[in-house]
Coordinates of C-alpha atoms in Angstrom, one line a residue:
Chain Y
M1 CA 105.1 86.2 52.0
K2 CA 101.8 87.3 51.3
R3 CA 100.1 90.2 53.6
I4 CA 96.3 89.2 53.8
N5 CA 93.4 91.0 56.0
E6 CA 91.1 89.7 58.6
A7 CA 88.3 88.9 55.9
E8 CA 90.8 87.0 53.9
A9 CA 92.2 85.1 56.9
A10 CA 88.7 84.3 57.8
E11 CA 88.0 82.8 54.3
I12 CA 91.1 80.8 54.4
L13 CA 90.0 79.4 57.8
K14 CA 86.4 78.5 56.6
S15 CA 87.9 76.4 53.7
K16 CA 90.3 74.3 56.2
D17 CA 89.5 71.4 58.5
N18 CA 91.9 69.5 60.8
I19 CA 93.8 72.7 61.8
L20 CA 96.5 73.0 64.3
I21 CA 97.3 76.3 66.0
L22 CA 100.5 77.0 67.3
T23 CA 101.2 79.6 70.2
H24 CA 104.7 80.8 71.1
R25 CA 106.9 79.3 73.9
S26 CA 106.7 80.5 77.3
P27 CA 102.9 81.1 76.4
D28 CA 101.0 84.2 77.7
G29 CA 97.4 85.4 77.8
D30 CA 97.5 86.7 74.3
T31 CA 99.0 83.8 72.5
L32 CA 96.6 81.4 74.4
G33 CA 93.8 83.5 74.2
C34 CA 94.2 83.7 70.3
A35 CA 94.6 80.0 70.2
F36 CA 91.8 78.8 72.1
A37 CA 89.1 81.4 71.0
L38 CA 90.0 80.3 67.5
R39 CA 89.8 76.6 68.3
R40 CA 86.6 77.2 70.3
V41 CA 84.9 79.0 67.4
L42 CA 86.2 76.7 64.5
S43 CA 85.3 73.5 66.5
G44 CA 81.9 75.3 66.8
M45 CA 81.6 75.2 62.9
G46 CA 82.3 71.4 63.1
K47 CA 86.0 71.4 62.2
T48 CA 88.7 69.4 64.0
V49 CA 91.0 71.9 65.9
L50 CA 93.9 71.5 68.1
V51 CA 96.5 73.7 69.9
D52 CA 100.1 73.0 70.4
C53 CA 102.8 74.8 72.5
S54 CA 106.5 73.9 73.1
D55 CA 106.1 74.6 76.9
D56 CA 103.3 73.6 79.4
I57 CA 100.2 75.8 79.5
P58 CA 100.2 77.2 83.0
K59 CA 97.2 76.1 85.0
K60 CA 95.9 79.4 85.5
Y61 CA 94.7 79.8 82.1
S62 CA 92.5 76.6 82.2
Y63 CA 89.2 78.4 81.9
M64 CA 90.1 79.1 78.3
W65 CA 89.4 75.5 77.1
G66 CA 85.9 75.3 79.1
S67 CA 84.9 73.1 81.7
S68 CA 84.4 70.1 79.4
E69 CA 88.1 69.5 79.2
K70 CA 89.9 70.1 82.7
N71 CA 93.3 69.3 81.3
Y72 CA 94.4 70.6 78.1
N73 CA 96.5 68.0 76.8
P74 CA 99.2 68.8 74.3
Q75 CA 100.2 65.1 73.8
R76 CA 97.2 64.8 71.7
S77 CA 98.4 67.7 69.6
M78 CA 101.8 65.8 69.2
E79 CA 100.1 63.0 67.8
F80 CA 97.8 64.9 65.5
T81 CA 98.6 65.0 61.7
P82 CA 97.0 68.6 60.7
D83 CA 95.9 69.5 57.1
F84 CA 96.6 73.2 58.0
V85 CA 98.7 74.9 60.5
L86 CA 98.7 78.5 61.8
A87 CA 100.7 80.2 64.3
V88 CA 99.1 83.1 66.5
D89 CA 101.0 86.0 68.3
V90 CA 104.4 84.5 67.0
A91 CA 106.8 87.1 65.7
D92 CA 109.6 85.0 64.6
S93 CA 109.6 81.0 64.1
K94 CA 112.2 80.7 66.7
L95 CA 109.4 81.7 69.4
L96 CA 107.8 78.5 68.5
G97 CA 110.5 76.6 70.2
A98 CA 112.8 74.0 69.1
R99 CA 110.0 71.0 69.1
L100 CA 107.4 72.9 66.8
M101 CA 110.0 74.7 64.8
E102 CA 111.6 71.2 63.7
K103 CA 108.2 70.0 63.2
F104 CA 106.7 72.7 61.2
P105 CA 109.5 74.2 59.1
E106 CA 106.8 75.8 57.0
I107 CA 104.0 77.7 58.5
P108 CA 101.0 78.5 56.0
L109 CA 99.3 81.4 58.0
C110 CA 100.3 83.4 61.0
I111 CA 98.3 86.1 62.8
D112 CA 100.2 88.4 64.8
H113 CA 100.5 92.4 65.9
H114 CA 104.1 92.5 66.1
I115 CA 105.4 95.0 63.7
S116 CA 108.9 93.1 64.1
N117 CA 107.0 90.0 62.6
T118 CA 109.9 88.3 60.3
G119 CA 107.6 87.2 57.8
Y120 CA 108.3 83.5 58.1
A121 CA 104.6 82.4 57.3
K122 CA 103.5 81.9 53.8
M123 CA 100.6 84.2 54.5
L124 CA 100.6 87.1 57.3
C125 CA 97.5 88.6 58.8
L126 CA 99.2 91.4 60.8
K127 CA 97.9 94.7 62.5
D128 CA 99.7 96.9 64.8
S129 CA 96.8 96.1 67.6
A130 CA 97.7 96.2 71.3
A131 CA 96.9 92.5 71.3
A132 CA 96.9 89.9 68.6
C133 CA 93.4 88.7 70.1
E134 CA 92.1 92.0 68.7
I135 CA 92.7 90.8 65.5
V136 CA 91.6 87.3 66.1
Y137 CA 88.4 89.2 67.5
D138 CA 87.8 90.8 64.0
I139 CA 88.5 87.5 62.1
I140 CA 85.9 85.7 64.2
K141 CA 83.4 88.6 63.1
C142 CA 84.4 88.0 59.7
L143 CA 83.8 84.2 60.2
G144 CA 80.0 85.5 61.1
V145 CA 80.3 83.7 64.5
K146 CA 78.9 85.4 67.8
P147 CA 81.4 84.4 70.4
D148 CA 80.1 82.8 73.5
A149 CA 81.0 83.7 77.0
C150 CA 84.2 81.1 77.1
T151 CA 85.6 82.6 73.8
A152 CA 84.7 86.3 75.1
D153 CA 86.9 85.1 78.2
C154 CA 89.7 84.2 75.8
L155 CA 89.7 87.2 73.7
Y156 CA 89.4 89.5 76.8
T157 CA 92.5 87.8 78.4
G158 CA 94.6 88.5 75.7
I159 CA 93.6 92.2 75.6
S160 CA 93.9 92.7 79.2
T161 CA 97.2 90.7 79.7
D162 CA 99.0 92.6 76.8
T163 CA 97.9 96.0 78.0
G164 CA 98.8 95.5 81.5
C165 CA 94.8 96.0 82.2
F166 CA 94.5 99.1 79.8
R167 CA 97.4 100.7 81.3
Y168 CA 100.0 100.9 78.6
S169 CA 100.5 103.1 75.7
N170 CA 99.4 100.5 73.2
V171 CA 95.8 100.8 74.2
T172 CA 93.8 102.8 71.5
P173 CA 90.1 103.5 71.5
E174 CA 89.4 100.4 69.6
T175 CA 90.7 98.3 72.5
H176 CA 88.3 99.5 75.0
I177 CA 85.4 99.2 72.5
K178 CA 86.4 95.4 71.9
A179 CA 86.5 95.0 75.8
A180 CA 83.1 96.6 76.1
E181 CA 81.7 94.2 73.6
L182 CA 83.6 91.4 75.2
I183 CA 81.9 92.0 78.7
S184 CA 78.8 92.3 77.1
L185 CA 79.0 88.7 75.7
G186 CA 79.7 87.5 79.2
A187 CA 83.6 87.9 79.6
R188 CA 84.3 87.3 83.2
F189 CA 86.7 90.2 83.5
D190 CA 86.8 90.7 87.2
E191 CA 87.7 87.1 87.8
I192 CA 90.2 87.0 84.9
N193 CA 91.8 90.2 86.0
R194 CA 92.2 88.7 89.6
V195 CA 93.8 85.7 88.6
M196 CA 96.0 87.4 86.0
F197 CA 97.1 90.4 87.9
E198 CA 96.0 90.2 91.5
T199 CA 96.9 86.6 92.8
K200 CA 100.3 86.1 93.9
T201 CA 101.6 82.8 95.3
R202 CA 103.5 82.9 98.6
T203 CA 106.9 81.5 97.0
Y204 CA 106.6 84.3 94.5
L205 CA 106.2 87.1 97.1
R206 CA 109.3 85.4 98.9
L207 CA 111.2 85.7 95.6
E208 CA 110.0 89.6 95.3
E209 CA 111.4 90.1 98.6
L210 CA 114.9 88.7 97.6
V211 CA 114.7 90.7 94.2
L212 CA 113.9 94.1 95.8
N213 CA 116.9 93.6 97.8
S214 CA 119.1 93.3 94.7
I215 CA 117.8 96.6 93.1
E216 CA 120.7 98.7 91.5
M217 CA 120.3 102.2 90.2
Y218 CA 122.4 103.8 87.5
F219 CA 122.6 107.2 85.6
G220 CA 121.0 109.3 88.3
G221 CA 118.2 107.0 89.0
K222 CA 117.1 106.9 85.3
C223 CA 117.9 103.2 85.1
A224 CA 117.2 100.5 87.7
V225 CA 118.4 96.8 87.2
I226 CA 117.1 93.7 89.2
T227 CA 118.9 90.3 88.8
I228 CA 117.0 87.1 89.7
T229 CA 119.5 84.1 90.1
K230 CA 119.0 80.3 90.2
D231 CA 119.9 80.7 93.9
M232 CA 116.9 83.0 94.7
F233 CA 114.7 80.6 92.8
K234 CA 115.9 78.0 95.1
Q235 CA 115.9 80.2 98.4
S236 CA 112.1 81.3 97.6
G237 CA 110.8 78.0 96.2
S238 CA 109.7 80.0 93.1
N239 CA 110.3 79.4 89.5
E240 CA 110.3 81.0 86.1
T241 CA 106.6 80.3 85.5
E242 CA 105.7 82.7 88.3
C243 CA 107.6 85.5 87.1
D244 CA 105.5 86.7 84.4
G245 CA 105.1 90.4 85.8
I246 CA 108.3 90.9 87.6
A247 CA 110.1 92.3 84.5
S248 CA 107.5 95.3 84.9
L249 CA 108.9 96.0 88.6
P250 CA 112.1 97.8 88.0
R251 CA 110.4 100.4 85.6
K252 CA 108.0 101.0 88.6
I253 CA 110.4 103.2 90.6
E254 CA 109.8 106.8 90.4
G255 CA 112.2 108.6 88.0
V256 CA 113.1 105.6 86.3
K257 CA 113.0 105.5 82.5
V258 CA 114.9 102.1 81.7
G259 CA 113.7 99.1 83.9
V260 CA 116.3 96.0 83.4
T261 CA 115.5 92.3 84.7
L262 CA 118.4 90.1 84.3
R263 CA 116.9 86.5 84.8
E264 CA 119.5 83.5 85.3
R265 CA 118.4 80.3 83.4
A266 CA 119.0 76.7 84.5
D267 CA 122.2 76.7 82.1
G268 CA 123.5 79.8 83.9
T269 CA 123.0 82.0 80.9
F270 CA 121.1 85.3 81.5
K271 CA 117.9 86.5 79.9
V272 CA 117.5 90.5 79.7
S273 CA 114.1 91.8 79.8
L274 CA 113.9 95.8 79.0
R275 CA 111.0 98.2 80.0
T276 CA 111.2 101.6 79.0
Y277 CA 109.3 104.9 79.2
A278 CA 108.8 107.2 76.2
P279 CA 111.1 108.5 74.5
V280 CA 113.4 105.5 75.4
D281 CA 113.5 102.8 72.7
A282 CA 113.7 99.4 74.3
S283 CA 113.9 97.5 70.9
A284 CA 116.8 99.6 69.8
I285 CA 118.7 98.9 72.9
C286 CA 117.9 95.1 72.8
A287 CA 118.6 95.0 68.9
K288 CA 122.2 96.1 69.9
M289 CA 122.6 93.0 72.0
G290 CA 121.2 90.7 69.3
G291 CA 117.6 90.8 70.5
G292 CA 114.4 92.6 69.8
G293 CA 110.8 93.6 70.7
H294 CA 108.7 96.6 71.1
A295 CA 109.4 100.5 71.7
R296 CA 108.3 99.8 75.4
A297 CA 109.1 96.4 75.9
A298 CA 112.0 94.1 74.5
G299 CA 114.3 91.5 75.3
C300 CA 117.7 89.8 74.7
D301 CA 120.1 87.5 75.7
F302 CA 124.0 88.0 77.3
A303 CA 126.4 86.6 75.1
A304 CA 129.2 87.0 77.4
D305 CA 129.0 86.4 81.0
Y306 CA 127.0 88.1 83.6
A307 CA 129.8 91.1 84.5
D308 CA 130.5 91.6 81.2
G309 CA 127.0 91.5 79.6
K310 CA 125.7 93.8 82.1
K311 CA 128.7 96.3 81.6
Q312 CA 128.0 96.1 77.6
L313 CA 124.2 96.6 78.2
L314 CA 124.8 99.6 80.7
E315 CA 126.8 101.2 78.1
I316 CA 124.3 101.1 75.4
I317 CA 121.5 102.1 77.9
K318 CA 123.6 105.1 78.7
T319 CA 124.2 106.2 75.1
E320 CA 120.4 105.7 74.6
L321 CA 119.6 107.7 77.5
E322 CA 122.0 110.7 76.5
N323 CA 120.6 110.7 72.9
A324 CA 116.8 110.3 74.3
Chain X
M1 CA 65.2 115.7 98.5
K2 CA 64.4 115.5 94.8
R3 CA 66.1 112.9 92.4
I4 CA 67.2 114.6 89.0
N5 CA 68.7 113.1 85.9
E6 CA 71.6 114.0 84.0
A7 CA 69.7 116.4 81.7
E8 CA 68.2 118.1 84.4
A9 CA 71.4 118.7 86.3
A10 CA 72.8 120.2 82.9
E11 CA 69.8 122.7 82.8
I12 CA 70.2 123.8 86.4
L13 CA 74.0 124.2 85.7
K14 CA 73.3 126.0 82.9
S15 CA 71.0 128.5 84.7
K16 CA 73.8 129.3 87.3
D17 CA 76.7 131.2 87.9
N18 CA 79.5 131.7 90.5
I19 CA 79.5 128.1 91.3
L20 CA 81.3 126.2 94.0
I21 CA 82.3 122.6 93.6
L22 CA 82.8 120.6 96.6
T23 CA 84.9 117.5 96.7
H24 CA 85.0 114.9 99.5
R25 CA 88.0 114.9 102.1
S26 CA 91.1 112.8 101.8
P27 CA 90.3 113.5 97.9
D28 CA 90.7 110.9 95.3
G29 CA 90.9 110.9 91.4
D30 CA 87.0 110.3 91.1
T31 CA 85.9 113.5 93.1
L32 CA 88.8 115.7 91.9
G33 CA 88.1 114.6 88.2
C34 CA 84.5 115.3 88.6
A35 CA 85.1 118.9 90.1
F36 CA 88.0 119.9 87.7
A37 CA 86.1 118.6 84.6
L38 CA 82.9 120.6 85.3
R39 CA 84.8 123.6 86.4
R40 CA 86.7 123.7 83.1
V41 CA 83.7 123.1 81.0
L42 CA 81.5 125.5 83.1
S43 CA 84.3 128.1 83.0
G44 CA 84.5 127.8 79.2
M45 CA 80.8 128.8 79.1
G46 CA 81.8 132.1 80.7
K47 CA 80.9 131.3 84.3
T48 CA 82.9 131.8 87.3
V49 CA 83.6 128.3 89.0
L50 CA 85.8 127.4 91.9
V51 CA 86.6 124.0 93.7
D52 CA 87.2 123.6 97.4
C53 CA 88.3 120.6 99.3
S54 CA 88.8 120.5 103.1
D55 CA 92.1 118.6 102.9
D56 CA 95.2 119.4 100.6
I57 CA 95.1 118.2 97.0
P58 CA 97.7 116.0 96.2
K59 CA 100.4 117.1 93.8
K60 CA 100.2 114.2 91.4
Y61 CA 96.7 115.4 90.4
S62 CA 98.2 118.8 89.2
Y63 CA 97.4 118.2 85.3
M64 CA 93.5 118.5 86.2
W65 CA 93.6 122.3 86.4
G66 CA 95.6 122.8 83.4
S67 CA 99.1 124.4 82.5
S68 CA 98.0 127.8 82.9
E69 CA 97.4 127.5 86.9
K70 CA 100.4 125.3 88.3
N71 CA 99.2 125.5 91.7
Y72 CA 95.6 125.0 92.9
N73 CA 94.9 127.5 95.6
P74 CA 92.2 126.3 97.8
Q75 CA 92.6 129.9 99.5
R76 CA 90.8 131.4 96.7
S77 CA 87.9 129.1 97.1
M78 CA 87.6 129.9 100.9
E79 CA 87.3 133.8 100.0
F80 CA 84.8 133.2 97.4
T81 CA 81.3 133.6 98.0
P82 CA 79.4 131.3 95.7
D83 CA 75.6 131.8 94.4
F84 CA 75.4 127.9 93.9
V85 CA 77.0 125.0 95.6
L86 CA 77.4 121.6 94.4
A87 CA 79.1 118.4 96.0
V88 CA 80.9 115.6 93.7
D89 CA 81.2 112.0 94.6
V90 CA 80.3 112.9 98.2
A91 CA 78.0 110.2 99.7
D92 CA 77.4 111.7 103.0
S93 CA 77.7 115.3 104.1
K94 CA 80.1 114.3 106.8
L95 CA 82.6 113.5 104.2
L96 CA 82.8 116.9 103.3
G97 CA 84.9 117.4 106.3
A98 CA 84.3 119.6 109.3
R99 CA 85.3 123.0 107.5
L100 CA 83.1 122.7 104.6
M101 CA 80.2 120.8 106.3
E102 CA 80.0 123.8 108.9
K103 CA 80.3 126.5 105.9
F104 CA 77.6 124.9 103.9
P105 CA 74.9 123.1 106.3
E106 CA 72.6 123.1 103.0
I107 CA 74.0 121.7 99.7
P108 CA 71.7 122.4 96.8
L109 CA 72.9 119.7 94.2
C110 CA 74.9 116.6 94.8
I111 CA 76.3 114.2 91.8
D112 CA 77.2 110.9 93.2
H113 CA 77.4 107.1 92.2
H114 CA 77.4 105.7 95.5
I115 CA 73.8 104.0 96.3
S116 CA 74.4 104.5 100.0
N117 CA 74.1 108.3 99.3
T118 CA 72.4 109.7 102.4
G119 CA 70.2 112.2 100.5
Y120 CA 71.6 115.2 102.2
A121 CA 71.4 117.4 99.0
K122 CA 68.2 119.2 97.8
M123 CA 68.7 117.5 94.6
L124 CA 70.4 114.6 93.7
C125 CA 71.7 113.3 90.5
L126 CA 72.7 109.4 91.3
K127 CA 73.5 106.5 89.1
D128 CA 75.1 103.3 90.0
S129 CA 77.9 103.8 87.8
A130 CA 81.7 102.7 88.4
A131 CA 82.7 106.1 89.1
A132 CA 81.2 109.6 89.6
C133 CA 82.8 110.8 86.3
E134 CA 80.8 108.6 84.3
I135 CA 78.0 110.5 85.3
V136 CA 79.5 114.0 85.1
Y137 CA 80.6 113.0 81.5
D138 CA 77.0 112.6 80.7
I139 CA 76.3 115.7 82.2
I140 CA 78.8 117.7 80.0
K141 CA 77.3 115.7 77.0
C142 CA 73.6 117.1 77.8
L143 CA 75.5 120.7 78.3
G144 CA 76.4 120.1 74.6
V145 CA 79.9 120.7 75.3
K146 CA 82.9 118.7 73.5
P147 CA 85.5 118.0 76.4
D148 CA 88.8 119.2 75.6
A149 CA 91.9 116.9 76.2
C150 CA 92.2 118.2 79.7
T151 CA 88.8 117.8 80.7
A152 CA 89.2 114.2 79.1
D153 CA 92.2 113.8 81.4
C154 CA 90.0 114.5 84.5
L155 CA 87.3 112.4 83.5
Y156 CA 89.4 109.2 82.6
T157 CA 91.3 109.5 85.9
G158 CA 88.1 109.3 87.9
I159 CA 87.1 106.3 85.7
S160 CA 90.4 104.6 85.9
T161 CA 91.2 105.3 89.7
D162 CA 87.6 104.2 90.8
T163 CA 87.9 100.6 88.9
G164 CA 91.4 99.9 89.7
C165 CA 92.1 100.4 85.9
F166 CA 89.3 98.3 84.6
R167 CA 89.9 95.5 87.0
Y168 CA 86.9 95.6 89.3
S169 CA 83.5 94.0 89.3
N170 CA 82.1 97.5 89.2
V171 CA 83.1 98.0 85.5
T172 CA 80.5 97.8 82.8
P173 CA 80.4 97.8 79.0
E174 CA 79.5 101.5 79.4
T175 CA 82.7 102.4 81.5
H176 CA 84.9 101.1 78.4
I177 CA 83.0 102.8 75.7
K178 CA 83.4 106.1 77.9
A179 CA 87.2 105.6 78.2
A180 CA 87.4 104.7 74.4
E181 CA 85.8 108.1 73.8
L182 CA 87.9 110.1 76.3
I183 CA 91.0 108.4 74.9
S184 CA 89.9 109.7 71.4
L185 CA 89.2 113.1 72.9
G186 CA 93.0 113.2 74.0
A187 CA 93.2 111.7 77.4
R188 CA 96.8 111.0 78.2
F189 CA 95.8 107.6 79.8
D190 CA 99.1 105.9 79.6
E191 CA 100.8 109.0 81.4
I192 CA 97.8 109.1 83.9
N193 CA 98.1 105.4 84.9
R194 CA 101.7 105.6 85.2
V195 CA 101.1 108.1 87.8
M196 CA 98.3 106.5 89.7
F197 CA 99.3 102.9 89.4
E198 CA 102.7 102.3 88.2
T199 CA 105.0 104.6 90.2
K200 CA 106.5 103.4 93.5
T201 CA 108.9 105.4 95.4
R202 CA 112.3 103.6 96.4
T203 CA 111.2 104.4 100.2
Y204 CA 107.9 102.6 99.4
L205 CA 109.9 99.4 98.0
R206 CA 111.9 99.1 101.0
L207 CA 109.0 99.2 103.1
E208 CA 107.3 96.6 100.8
E209 CA 110.4 94.5 101.3
L210 CA 110.3 94.7 104.9
V211 CA 106.6 94.3 104.9
L212 CA 106.7 91.0 102.9
N213 CA 109.3 89.4 105.4
S214 CA 106.6 89.8 108.1
I215 CA 103.6 88.0 106.5
E216 CA 101.8 85.5 108.9
M217 CA 99.2 82.9 107.6
Y218 CA 96.5 81.4 109.3
F219 CA 93.7 79.0 109.1
G220 CA 95.3 76.9 106.4
G221 CA 96.5 79.7 104.3
K222 CA 92.9 81.7 104.2
C223 CA 94.0 84.5 106.1
A224 CA 97.3 86.6 105.6
V225 CA 98.2 89.0 108.1
I226 CA 101.1 91.8 107.7
T227 CA 102.3 94.2 110.3
I228 CA 103.6 97.7 109.5
T229 CA 105.6 99.0 112.5
K230 CA 106.7 102.4 113.2
D231 CA 110.2 100.9 112.9
M232 CA 109.5 99.8 109.4
F233 CA 108.8 103.2 108.4
K234 CA 111.9 104.6 110.0
Q235 CA 114.1 101.7 108.5
S236 CA 112.7 102.3 105.1
G237 CA 112.2 106.1 105.0
S238 CA 108.6 105.8 103.7
N239 CA 105.5 107.1 105.7
E240 CA 101.7 106.5 105.6
T241 CA 101.0 108.7 102.8
E242 CA 103.0 106.3 100.4
C243 CA 100.8 103.4 101.6
D244 CA 97.6 103.7 99.7
G245 CA 98.0 100.2 98.0
I246 CA 99.6 98.2 100.8
A247 CA 96.4 97.1 102.3
S248 CA 95.7 95.1 99.2
L249 CA 98.9 93.2 99.5
P250 CA 97.8 90.2 102.0
R251 CA 94.7 89.7 99.9
K252 CA 96.8 89.1 96.9
I253 CA 98.3 85.8 98.2
E254 CA 97.0 82.7 96.4
G255 CA 94.3 81.1 98.5
V256 CA 93.7 84.0 100.8
K257 CA 90.2 84.9 101.6
V258 CA 90.8 87.3 104.1
G259 CA 93.9 89.8 104.1
V260 CA 94.7 91.7 107.2
T261 CA 97.1 94.9 107.5
L262 CA 98.1 96.1 110.9
R263 CA 99.7 99.3 110.6
E264 CA 101.3 101.2 113.7
R265 CA 100.2 104.7 114.3
A266 CA 102.8 107.5 115.8
D267 CA 101.0 107.0 119.3
G268 CA 101.9 103.3 119.0
T269 CA 98.0 102.3 118.6
F270 CA 97.1 99.9 115.5
K271 CA 94.9 100.6 112.5
V272 CA 93.4 97.4 111.1
S273 CA 92.5 97.3 107.2
L274 CA 90.8 94.3 106.2
R275 CA 90.4 93.1 102.6
T276 CA 88.2 89.8 101.6
Y277 CA 86.9 87.8 98.8
A278 CA 83.5 86.7 98.6
P279 CA 81.7 85.3 100.5
V280 CA 83.6 86.7 103.8
D281 CA 82.0 89.8 104.9
A282 CA 84.9 92.3 105.9
S283 CA 82.3 94.9 107.3
A284 CA 80.8 92.3 109.6
I285 CA 84.3 91.3 111.0
C286 CA 85.4 94.9 111.6
A287 CA 82.0 95.8 113.2
K288 CA 82.6 93.3 115.8
M289 CA 85.7 95.1 116.5
G290 CA 83.9 98.6 116.6
G291 CA 84.8 99.6 113.0
G292 CA 82.9 99.3 109.6
G293 CA 83.0 99.7 106.1
H294 CA 81.9 97.7 102.7
A295 CA 81.8 94.0 102.2
R296 CA 85.0 93.5 100.7
A297 CA 87.1 96.4 102.3
A298 CA 86.6 97.6 105.9
G299 CA 88.7 99.0 108.9
C300 CA 88.5 99.1 112.6
D301 CA 91.2 99.9 115.6
F302 CA 92.7 97.7 118.2
A303 CA 91.1 98.8 121.5
A304 CA 93.8 96.4 123.5
D305 CA 97.6 96.1 122.6
Y306 CA 99.1 94.6 119.6
A307 CA 98.9 91.0 120.7
D308 CA 95.4 91.0 122.4
G309 CA 94.1 93.0 119.4
K310 CA 95.4 90.3 117.0
K311 CA 94.2 87.5 119.0
Q312 CA 90.6 88.9 119.3
L313 CA 90.5 89.7 115.6
L314 CA 91.8 86.4 114.4
E315 CA 89.3 84.7 116.5
I316 CA 86.5 86.6 114.8
I317 CA 88.0 85.9 111.4
K318 CA 88.1 81.9 112.2
T319 CA 84.7 82.3 113.0
E320 CA 83.7 84.0 109.7
L321 CA 85.5 81.7 107.8
E322 CA 83.8 78.7 109.5
N323 CA 80.5 80.1 108.5
A324 CA 81.3 81.5 105.0

């Protein structure tokens, strides 16, 4: 694996055509913002560029591919034979999802902001910025292209969603300067933030009601655990695609240092999302459960069943809280 | 009334001593941020500067006056005889509250960002910026002072709280550039945003659970109504002071154009809070109920009882939705 900088990444992209951009599974605003901003800019340079994702792309991101194509059709990407493949905001090739991981066992280029990146790509353009979209924006600058309003929408979305709208500790002065530039370029920040942060479906609100009823507190109120079961999804009519923000809920409770969200998958296994406040290290806790992530946001799976998995996790959290 | 710019305001402040800074009643992050930032900078120039407010200053803002003074004592301000008085973020002298309005019938200087400012002060430094703290920051620059970290905390707080943490349409590129500078100066933005936006008490979450259960939808999902009864406060252990954000809840539901919050007071009467999305005019609806406010946020009271008041309000909303 070779580390490259933004200017080198731009030179490589300039020299390529028939490019496929891969996002991570369960796509979010940052991975999609990177992919569709790059696609738009490179297409504008006369190249053929498509985006692929193992999972469906939620409708709320439809403004990213512009009004000319109302439905982004991943089918087209499946039938496309690219000459060059890159992954954006993908820390580990596993996160591409089974279909894309099998199809592309070798990834020539990865653009990412996770310091935990496994180095699976031949070339890695990595910076510890708040959002991968910050790096993509710098690459676009190196390409000598002025982003149009739709590209600015894509890049702003990644920055806004990965920082909780400029709330989190990953924000730097550079993050705000880029936001200022993107707004000047025409990013519809108020509409984007409304869709990303303000709008809740009725089914999601019903789910939130059930989840609020499930809160358990541990270790003198320093740890809050919520559990989302398949049954709650069924009762509320909600589903996993609506739950982006729910993992941040338990950490919001006054006094909580570790917020835990346990979400039951269709197969009955549990996905664990951890959110912490300094100095508790979420990635250290999840690493002990076979997972990983960032210092304040990390994830893992329960290897055992719910009761045993929770017991094991709570013991690790207890130790981390005592050491913190 | 004479309009002055930031440089002129700075010159005036330079020439004064024994200064009293007045905030608006029900003080928020912007009025307090202006007051304590200016106080800190002017005190650093050797002047005696105090802050006064008609209402108590919530504890969550205690970082604004620095660690040397844990409790800001408005009593001291009451006994102080100033040589110069200015109001910050106060659009109308009525908003000073009865005590300060009576004590200071003439206000020499007002620094404000409300275009609706009534022009009650002899000199007015007004700009249509997202937060009054943006103007105060420019005045501090004109004073030739580099803000310390605590001053940066104050100014960042005003900007962040008056923009819903950079979400709302009042944000400009300049807002983000100032945030970038304040973070560089040491503003503890993550901690501030956590206190201002993230932290929810357990009692508030219990109330939210009860309130979510009370949602009623009208007019094909375009209007959502929540009701908060005295009994819900009792059941949850919450109270009115925890409910700042709850009025924004019904408008968050997908498809909703008019969000209505009906809150029962201790005396059994109901306070109505309306939040709308364009083009529905919240102030027009509330005006017909004897209330008022802004285009997207307004309020009124029920003159009649709950059932009749709600019926009357829903009829007005129906008409507005049909005309919008």
